[in-house]
């Protein structure tokens, strides 16, 4: 893993994740240009998100069955073709169809994670995963700005056409630069699809990581779903642009995730998880101050969302490092199980957050975040107590050490005799 290759993979993650988000900024332009209703135009965004979830389930497990280079090149080529088709769509229905194809194939970031984990030594895995996650975060944050600005200048088709050209160029570059990797599994496709559920049942460390990310991402989604209701409501009376400006605070996480990855390599995933879960719990208290309104409330919202974003993203680095250390031959299937649980938690958090906000307002949403953080923290403390002080000092799966995971007792390690060599010889 050279720095040049890491930079290229990070850029690919940014483009892949950004493809999911830039259509959100283009939707108003689609409404005006195609004379569609706002509700029907949002189906484009919905189609991409549903396609992305389907792609994680249907395509990411193939990373264990197929060599990574042809798989990634094919996915990027299909994404580029779908974006070009969307940019040339004559009406709303073809645009929605092309968006579904784009969402399904733009899962390159979820394939790159397991690939990168196998290309670096265990002591560098956390740092590399943190760098890749910073690229995904940057793509998510900058995609809306890219789509909105380019769409205002050149029309709604321009962002799709430019993004399609970029995806095709990346496909050509990766076809020449990615190293050749061997398939880690020879299982048939139906078995690959069933493997994530089977791994959830047999790998306790995977279940633990999934619980952390599902609860934290659920609280994260609840906050950002209800934040627009708070800022545009009677407490602040601001416009929708205020939410976008506040989201830019999350750009700091691009700098934090590589550092978190290095900490995982140095101290282990469990310690980083502990700090992140505590930070997530504190963010609930800081965000609660935002219900007061005024300048102090806005400052609390900015600080609370920043702490929330950093805790969620850095915790993801620790979780992925732990998950990828479980079974090198099944990293893509492990990632499928992990990301599916994360997105289910995020969807549940958004749904629950809106309903709690309708009954208890913003303080109720902050209480939900605190409860979810407490659940994850309690499970983590149980895991730390079960490991014992010696295991905690020695590190964990995130550091790539010889750690037993799974069901049953760890293999016995031969113990050296304490007798002197001469006496044993006699």
PDB file of N, CA and C in Angstrom, residues 117-183:
ATOM      1  N   UNK A 117      -7.705  -3.408   3.931  1.00  0.00           N
ATOM      2  CA  UNK A 117      -7.331  -4.135   5.145  1.00  0.00           C
ATOM      3  C   UNK A 117      -6.425  -5.313   4.845  1.00  0.00           C
ATOM      4  N   UNK A 118      -6.557  -5.883   3.646  1.00  0.00           N
ATOM      5  CA  UNK A 118      -5.696  -7.002   3.273  1.00  0.00           C
ATOM      6  C   UNK A 118      -4.393  -6.597   2.624  1.00  0.00           C
ATOM      7  N   UNK A 119      -4.240  -5.317   2.272  1.00  0.00           N
ATOM      8  CA  UNK A 119      -3.021  -4.861   1.605  1.00  0.00           C
ATOM      9  C   UNK A 119      -2.000  -4.257   2.555  1.00  0.00           C
ATOM     10  N   UNK A 120      -2.362  -4.090   3.829  1.00  0.00           N
ATOM     11  CA  UNK A 120      -1.446  -3.462   4.782  1.00  0.00           C
ATOM     12  C   UNK A 120      -1.219  -4.404   5.949  1.00  0.00           C
ATOM     13  N   UNK A 121      -0.116  -4.167   6.646  1.00  0.00           N
ATOM     14  CA  UNK A 121       0.171  -4.927   7.852  1.00  0.00           C
ATOM     15  C   UNK A 121      -0.833  -4.557   8.943  1.00  0.00           C
ATOM     16  N   UNK A 122      -1.018  -5.462   9.896  1.00  0.00           N
ATOM     17  CA  UNK A 122      -2.020  -5.248  10.933  1.00  0.00           C
ATOM     18  C   UNK A 122      -1.756  -3.988  11.737  1.00  0.00           C
ATOM     19  N   UNK A 123      -0.485  -3.650  11.950  1.00  0.00           N
ATOM     20  CA  UNK A 123      -0.176  -2.466  12.754  1.00  0.00           C
ATOM     21  C   UNK A 123      -0.426  -1.159  12.020  1.00  0.00           C
ATOM     22  N   UNK A 124      -0.761  -1.206  10.721  1.00  0.00           N
ATOM     23  CA  UNK A 124      -1.101   0.008   9.966  1.00  0.00           C
ATOM     24  C   UNK A 124      -2.562   0.047   9.555  1.00  0.00           C
ATOM     25  N   UNK A 125      -3.307  -0.990   9.892  1.00  0.00           N
ATOM     26  CA  UNK A 125      -4.673  -1.118   9.381  1.00  0.00           C
ATOM     27  C   UNK A 125      -5.559   0.031   9.857  1.00  0.00           C
ATOM     28  N   UNK A 126      -5.464   0.393  11.121  1.00  0.00           N
ATOM     29  CA  UNK A 126      -6.306   1.462  11.641  1.00  0.00           C
ATOM     30  C   UNK A 126      -6.049   2.790  10.960  1.00  0.00           C
ATOM     31  N   UNK A 127      -4.786   3.121  10.744  1.00  0.00           N
ATOM     32  CA  UNK A 127      -4.456   4.391  10.093  1.00  0.00           C
ATOM     33  C   UNK A 127      -4.993   4.445   8.666  1.00  0.00           C
ATOM     34  N   UNK A 128      -4.872   3.340   7.945  1.00  0.00           N
ATOM     35  CA  UNK A 128      -5.372   3.309   6.571  1.00  0.00           C
ATOM     36  C   UNK A 128      -6.888   3.419   6.544  1.00  0.00           C
ATOM     37  N   UNK A 129      -7.578   2.694   7.421  1.00  0.00           N
ATOM     38  CA  UNK A 129      -9.038   2.775   7.465  1.00  0.00           C
ATOM     39  C   UNK A 129      -9.493   4.181   7.845  1.00  0.00           C
ATOM     40  N   UNK A 130      -8.771   4.832   8.754  1.00  0.00           N
ATOM     41  CA  UNK A 130      -9.121   6.201   9.117  1.00  0.00           C
ATOM     42  C   UNK A 130      -8.967   7.157   7.948  1.00  0.00           C
ATOM     43  N   UNK A 131      -7.931   6.970   7.147  1.00  0.00           N
ATOM     44  CA  UNK A 131      -7.742   7.818   5.969  1.00  0.00           C
ATOM     45  C   UNK A 131      -8.849   7.603   4.946  1.00  0.00           C
ATOM     46  N   UNK A 132      -9.211   6.344   4.715  1.00  0.00           N
ATOM     47  CA  UNK A 132     -10.297   6.062   3.770  1.00  0.00           C
ATOM     48  C   UNK A 132     -11.617   6.656   4.254  1.00  0.00           C
ATOM     49  N   UNK A 133     -11.855   6.587   5.556  1.00  0.00           N
ATOM     50  CA  UNK A 133     -13.095   7.137   6.091  1.00  0.00           C
ATOM     51  C   UNK A 133     -13.113   8.663   5.984  1.00  0.00           C
ATOM     52  N   UNK A 134     -11.945   9.292   6.099  1.00  0.00           N
ATOM     53  CA  UNK A 134     -11.906  10.746   5.908  1.00  0.00           C
ATOM     54  C   UNK A 134     -12.285  11.108   4.477  1.00  0.00           C
ATOM     55  N   UNK A 135     -11.896  10.279   3.506  1.00  0.00           N
ATOM     56  CA  UNK A 135     -12.316  10.520   2.130  1.00  0.00           C
ATOM     57  C   UNK A 135     -13.813  10.365   1.950  1.00  0.00           C
ATOM     58  N   UNK A 136     -14.394   9.345   2.576  1.00  0.00           N
ATOM     59  CA  UNK A 136     -15.845   9.164   2.499  1.00  0.00           C
ATOM     60  C   UNK A 136     -16.572  10.339   3.135  1.00  0.00           C
ATOM     61  N   UNK A 137     -16.053  10.821   4.277  1.00  0.00           N
ATOM     62  CA  UNK A 137     -16.679  11.966   4.939  1.00  0.00           C
ATOM     63  C   UNK A 137     -16.586  13.212   4.064  1.00  0.00           C
ATOM     64  N   UNK A 138     -15.427  13.420   3.461  1.00  0.00           N
ATOM     65  CA  UNK A 138     -15.280  14.568   2.571  1.00  0.00           C
ATOM     66  C   UNK A 138     -16.210  14.498   1.378  1.00  0.00           C
ATOM     67  N   UNK A 139     -16.364  13.300   0.807  1.00  0.00           N
ATOM     68  CA  UNK A 139     -17.291  13.149  -0.312  1.00  0.00           C
ATOM     69  C   UNK A 139     -18.721  13.434   0.091  1.00  0.00           C
ATOM     70  N   UNK A 140     -19.111  12.991   1.285  1.00  0.00           N
ATOM     71  CA  UNK A 140     -20.459  13.234   1.763  1.00  0.00           C
ATOM     72  C   UNK A 140     -20.713  14.717   1.992  1.00  0.00           C
ATOM     73  N   UNK A 141     -19.723  15.428   2.561  1.00  0.00           N
ATOM     74  CA  UNK A 141     -19.911  16.843   2.887  1.00  0.00           C
ATOM     75  C   UNK A 141     -19.851  17.731   1.648  1.00  0.00           C
ATOM     76  N   UNK A 142     -18.935  17.415   0.739  1.00  0.00           N
ATOM     77  CA  UNK A 142     -18.731  18.288  -0.420  1.00  0.00           C
ATOM     78  C   UNK A 142     -19.675  17.973  -1.574  1.00  0.00           C
ATOM     79  N   UNK A 143     -20.323  16.810  -1.537  1.00  0.00           N
ATOM     80  CA  UNK A 143     -21.165  16.412  -2.672  1.00  0.00           C
ATOM     81  C   UNK A 143     -22.328  17.375  -2.861  1.00  0.00           C
ATOM     82  N   UNK A 144     -22.969  17.789  -1.768  1.00  0.00           N
ATOM     83  CA  UNK A 144     -24.109  18.692  -1.893  1.00  0.00           C
ATOM     84  C   UNK A 144     -23.668  20.044  -2.458  1.00  0.00           C
ATOM     85  N   UNK A 145     -22.510  20.525  -1.997  1.00  0.00           N
ATOM     86  CA  UNK A 145     -21.997  21.791  -2.524  1.00  0.00           C
ATOM     87  C   UNK A 145     -21.671  21.673  -4.003  1.00  0.00           C
ATOM     88  N   UNK A 146     -21.033  20.564  -4.382  1.00  0.00           N
ATOM     89  CA  UNK A 146     -20.713  20.317  -5.791  1.00  0.00           C
ATOM     90  C   UNK A 146     -21.973  20.282  -6.646  1.00  0.00           C
ATOM     91  N   UNK A 147     -22.967  19.495  -6.209  1.00  0.00           N
ATOM     92  CA  UNK A 147     -24.179  19.350  -6.997  1.00  0.00           C
ATOM     93  C   UNK A 147     -24.960  20.649  -7.099  1.00  0.00           C
ATOM     94  N   UNK A 148     -25.111  21.356  -5.967  1.00  0.00           N
ATOM     95  CA  UNK A 148     -25.887  22.582  -5.989  1.00  0.00           C
ATOM     96  C   UNK A 148     -25.231  23.686  -6.799  1.00  0.00           C
ATOM     97  N   UNK A 149     -23.927  23.872  -6.621  1.00  0.00           N
ATOM     98  CA  UNK A 149     -23.227  24.952  -7.330  1.00  0.00           C
ATOM     99  C   UNK A 149     -23.179  24.694  -8.826  1.00  0.00           C
ATOM    100  N   UNK A 150     -22.769  23.483  -9.228  1.00  0.00           N
ATOM    101  CA  UNK A 150     -22.683  23.176 -10.652  1.00  0.00           C
ATOM    102  C   UNK A 150     -24.063  23.169 -11.297  1.00  0.00           C
ATOM    103  N   UNK A 151     -25.063  22.707 -10.553  1.00  0.00           N
ATOM    104  CA  UNK A 151     -26.415  22.705 -11.092  1.00  0.00           C
ATOM    105  C   UNK A 151     -26.958  24.110 -11.309  1.00  0.00           C
ATOM    106  N   UNK A 152     -26.644  25.034 -10.406  1.00  0.00           N
ATOM    107  CA  UNK A 152     -27.099  26.412 -10.572  1.00  0.00           C
ATOM    108  C   UNK A 152     -26.444  27.064 -11.789  1.00  0.00           C
ATOM    109  N   UNK A 153     -25.183  26.721 -12.064  1.00  0.00           N
ATOM    110  CA  UNK A 153     -24.463  27.327 -13.186  1.00  0.00           C
ATOM    111  C   UNK A 153     -24.893  26.724 -14.521  1.00  0.00           C
ATOM    112  N   UNK A 154     -24.939  25.389 -14.592  1.00  0.00           N
ATOM    113  CA  UNK A 154     -25.082  24.717 -15.885  1.00  0.00           C
ATOM    114  C   UNK A 154     -26.336  23.863 -16.004  1.00  0.00           C
ATOM    115  N   UNK A 155     -27.198  23.847 -15.012  1.00  0.00           N
ATOM    116  CA  UNK A 155     -28.401  23.032 -15.077  1.00  0.00           C
ATOM    117  C   UNK A 155     -28.235  21.714 -14.336  1.00  0.00           C
ATOM    118  N   UNK A 156     -29.368  21.058 -14.075  1.00  0.00           N
ATOM    119  CA  UNK A 156     -29.343  19.862 -13.225  1.00  0.00           C
ATOM    120  C   UNK A 156     -28.611  18.692 -13.871  1.00  0.00           C
ATOM    121  N   UNK A 157     -28.498  18.665 -15.192  1.00  0.00           N
ATOM    122  CA  UNK A 157     -27.827  17.543 -15.852  1.00  0.00           C
ATOM    123  C   UNK A 157     -26.309  17.567 -15.658  1.00  0.00           C
ATOM    124  N   UNK A 158     -25.738  18.748 -15.479  1.00  0.00           N
ATOM    125  CA  UNK A 158     -24.281  18.877 -15.415  1.00  0.00           C
ATOM    126  C   UNK A 158     -23.660  18.062 -14.284  1.00  0.00           C
ATOM    127  N   UNK A 159     -24.188  18.095 -13.044  1.00  0.00           N
ATOM    128  CA  UNK A 159     -23.555  17.279 -11.998  1.00  0.00           C
ATOM    129  C   UNK A 159     -23.548  15.789 -12.318  1.00  0.00           C
ATOM    130  N   UNK A 160     -24.624  15.280 -12.910  1.00  0.00           N
ATOM    131  CA  UNK A 160     -24.654  13.861 -13.272  1.00  0.00           C
ATOM    132  C   UNK A 160     -23.608  13.542 -14.343  1.00  0.00           C
ATOM    133  N   UNK A 161     -23.491  14.398 -15.344  1.00  0.00           N
ATOM    134  CA  UNK A 161     -22.549  14.135 -16.429  1.00  0.00           C
ATOM    135  C   UNK A 161     -21.106  14.235 -15.947  1.00  0.00           C
ATOM    136  N   UNK A 162     -20.808  15.235 -15.124  1.00  0.00           N
ATOM    137  CA  UNK A 162     -19.445  15.380 -14.609  1.00  0.00           C
ATOM    138  C   UNK A 162     -19.095  14.216 -13.694  1.00  0.00           C
ATOM    139  N   UNK A 163     -20.015  13.854 -12.794  1.00  0.00           N
ATOM    140  CA  UNK A 163     -19.754  12.735 -11.892  1.00  0.00           C
ATOM    141  C   UNK A 163     -19.581  11.436 -12.678  1.00  0.00           C
ATOM    142  N   UNK A 164     -20.362  11.250 -13.754  1.00  0.00           N
ATOM    143  CA  UNK A 164     -20.199  10.059 -14.577  1.00  0.00           C
ATOM    144  C   UNK A 164     -18.841   9.993 -15.244  1.00  0.00           C
ATOM    145  N   UNK A 165     -18.368  11.141 -15.753  1.00  0.00           N
ATOM    146  CA  UNK A 165     -17.045  11.175 -16.382  1.00  0.00           C
ATOM    147  C   UNK A 165     -15.948  10.872 -15.364  1.00  0.00           C
ATOM    148  N   UNK A 166     -16.073  11.414 -14.156  1.00  0.00           N
ATOM    149  CA  UNK A 166     -15.071  11.153 -13.106  1.00  0.00           C
ATOM    150  C   UNK A 166     -15.042   9.673 -12.746  1.00  0.00           C
ATOM    151  N   UNK A 167     -16.215   9.043 -12.630  1.00  0.00           N
ATOM    152  CA  UNK A 167     -16.272   7.619 -12.296  1.00  0.00           C
ATOM    153  C   UNK A 167     -15.609   6.769 -13.382  1.00  0.00           C
ATOM    154  N   UNK A 168     -15.831   7.111 -14.633  1.00  0.00           N
ATOM    155  CA  UNK A 168     -15.211   6.348 -15.721  1.00  0.00           C
ATOM    156  C   UNK A 168     -13.696   6.533 -15.745  1.00  0.00           C
ATOM    157  N   UNK A 169     -13.228   7.748 -15.470  1.00  0.00           N
ATOM    158  CA  UNK A 169     -11.784   7.978 -15.409  1.00  0.00           C
ATOM    159  C   UNK A 169     -11.160   7.173 -14.272  1.00  0.00           C
ATOM    160  N   UNK A 170     -11.819   7.159 -13.116  1.00  0.00           N
ATOM    161  CA  UNK A 170     -11.310   6.375 -11.988  1.00  0.00           C
ATOM    162  C   UNK A 170     -11.284   4.888 -12.329  1.00  0.00           C
ATOM    163  N   UNK A 171     -12.287   4.416 -13.047  1.00  0.00           N
ATOM    164  CA  UNK A 171     -12.294   3.006 -13.449  1.00  0.00           C
ATOM    165  C   UNK A 171     -11.084   2.685 -14.321  1.00  0.00           C
ATOM    166  N   UNK A 172     -10.767   3.572 -15.253  1.00  0.00           N
ATOM    167  CA  UNK A 172      -9.611   3.339 -16.128  1.00  0.00           C
ATOM    168  C   UNK A 172      -8.305   3.377 -15.345  1.00  0.00           C
ATOM    169  N   UNK A 173      -8.197   4.303 -14.394  1.00  0.00           N
ATOM    170  CA  UNK A 173      -6.963   4.413 -13.607  1.00  0.00           C
ATOM    171  C   UNK A 173      -6.789   3.194 -12.708  1.00  0.00           C
ATOM    172  N   UNK A 174      -7.865   2.765 -12.038  1.00  0.00           N
ATOM    173  CA  UNK A 174      -7.765   1.605 -11.155  1.00  0.00           C
ATOM    174  C   UNK A 174      -7.463   0.332 -11.936  1.00  0.00           C
ATOM    175  N   UNK A 175      -7.913   0.250 -13.172  1.00  0.00           N
ATOM    176  CA  UNK A 175      -7.623  -0.930 -13.985  1.00  0.00           C
ATOM    177  C   UNK A 175      -6.126  -1.090 -14.228  1.00  0.00           C
ATOM    178  N   UNK A 176      -5.381  -0.002 -14.140  1.00  0.00           N
ATOM    179  CA  UNK A 176      -3.936  -0.057 -14.398  1.00  0.00           C
ATOM    180  C   UNK A 176      -3.110  -0.051 -13.113  1.00  0.00           C
ATOM    181  N   UNK A 177      -3.678   0.407 -12.004  1.00  0.00           N
ATOM    182  CA  UNK A 177      -2.863   0.609 -10.803  1.00  0.00           C
ATOM    183  C   UNK A 177      -3.167  -0.352  -9.667  1.00  0.00           C
ATOM    184  N   UNK A 178      -4.365  -0.907  -9.597  1.00  0.00           N
ATOM    185  CA  UNK A 178      -4.684  -1.784  -8.479  1.00  0.00           C
ATOM    186  C   UNK A 178      -3.870  -3.073  -8.557  1.00  0.00           C
ATOM    187  N   UNK A 179      -3.351  -3.536  -7.437  1.00  0.00           N
ATOM    188  CA  UNK A 179      -2.629  -4.812  -7.448  1.00  0.00           C
ATOM    189  C   UNK A 179      -3.593  -5.978  -7.632  1.00  0.00           C
ATOM    190  N   UNK A 180      -3.048  -7.079  -8.096  1.00  0.00           N
ATOM    191  CA  UNK A 180      -3.840  -8.290  -8.304  1.00  0.00           C
ATOM    192  C   UNK A 180      -4.027  -8.983  -6.963  1.00  0.00           C
ATOM    193  N   UNK A 181      -5.262  -9.297  -6.627  1.00  0.00           N
ATOM    194  CA  UNK A 181      -5.564 -10.017  -5.389  1.00  0.00           C
ATOM    195  C   UNK A 181      -6.303 -11.299  -5.726  1.00  0.00           C
ATOM    196  N   UNK A 182      -6.094 -12.301  -4.894  1.00  0.00           N
ATOM    197  CA  UNK A 182      -6.758 -13.589  -5.101  1.00  0.00           C
ATOM    198  C   UNK A 182      -8.061 -13.617  -4.320  1.00  0.00           C
ATOM    199  N   UNK A 183      -9.013 -14.386  -4.825  1.00  0.00           N
ATOM    200  CA  UNK A 183     -10.293 -14.530  -4.135  1.00  0.00           C
ATOM    201  C   UNK A 183     -10.094 -15.307  -2.842  1.00  0.00           C
TER     202      UNK A 183
END
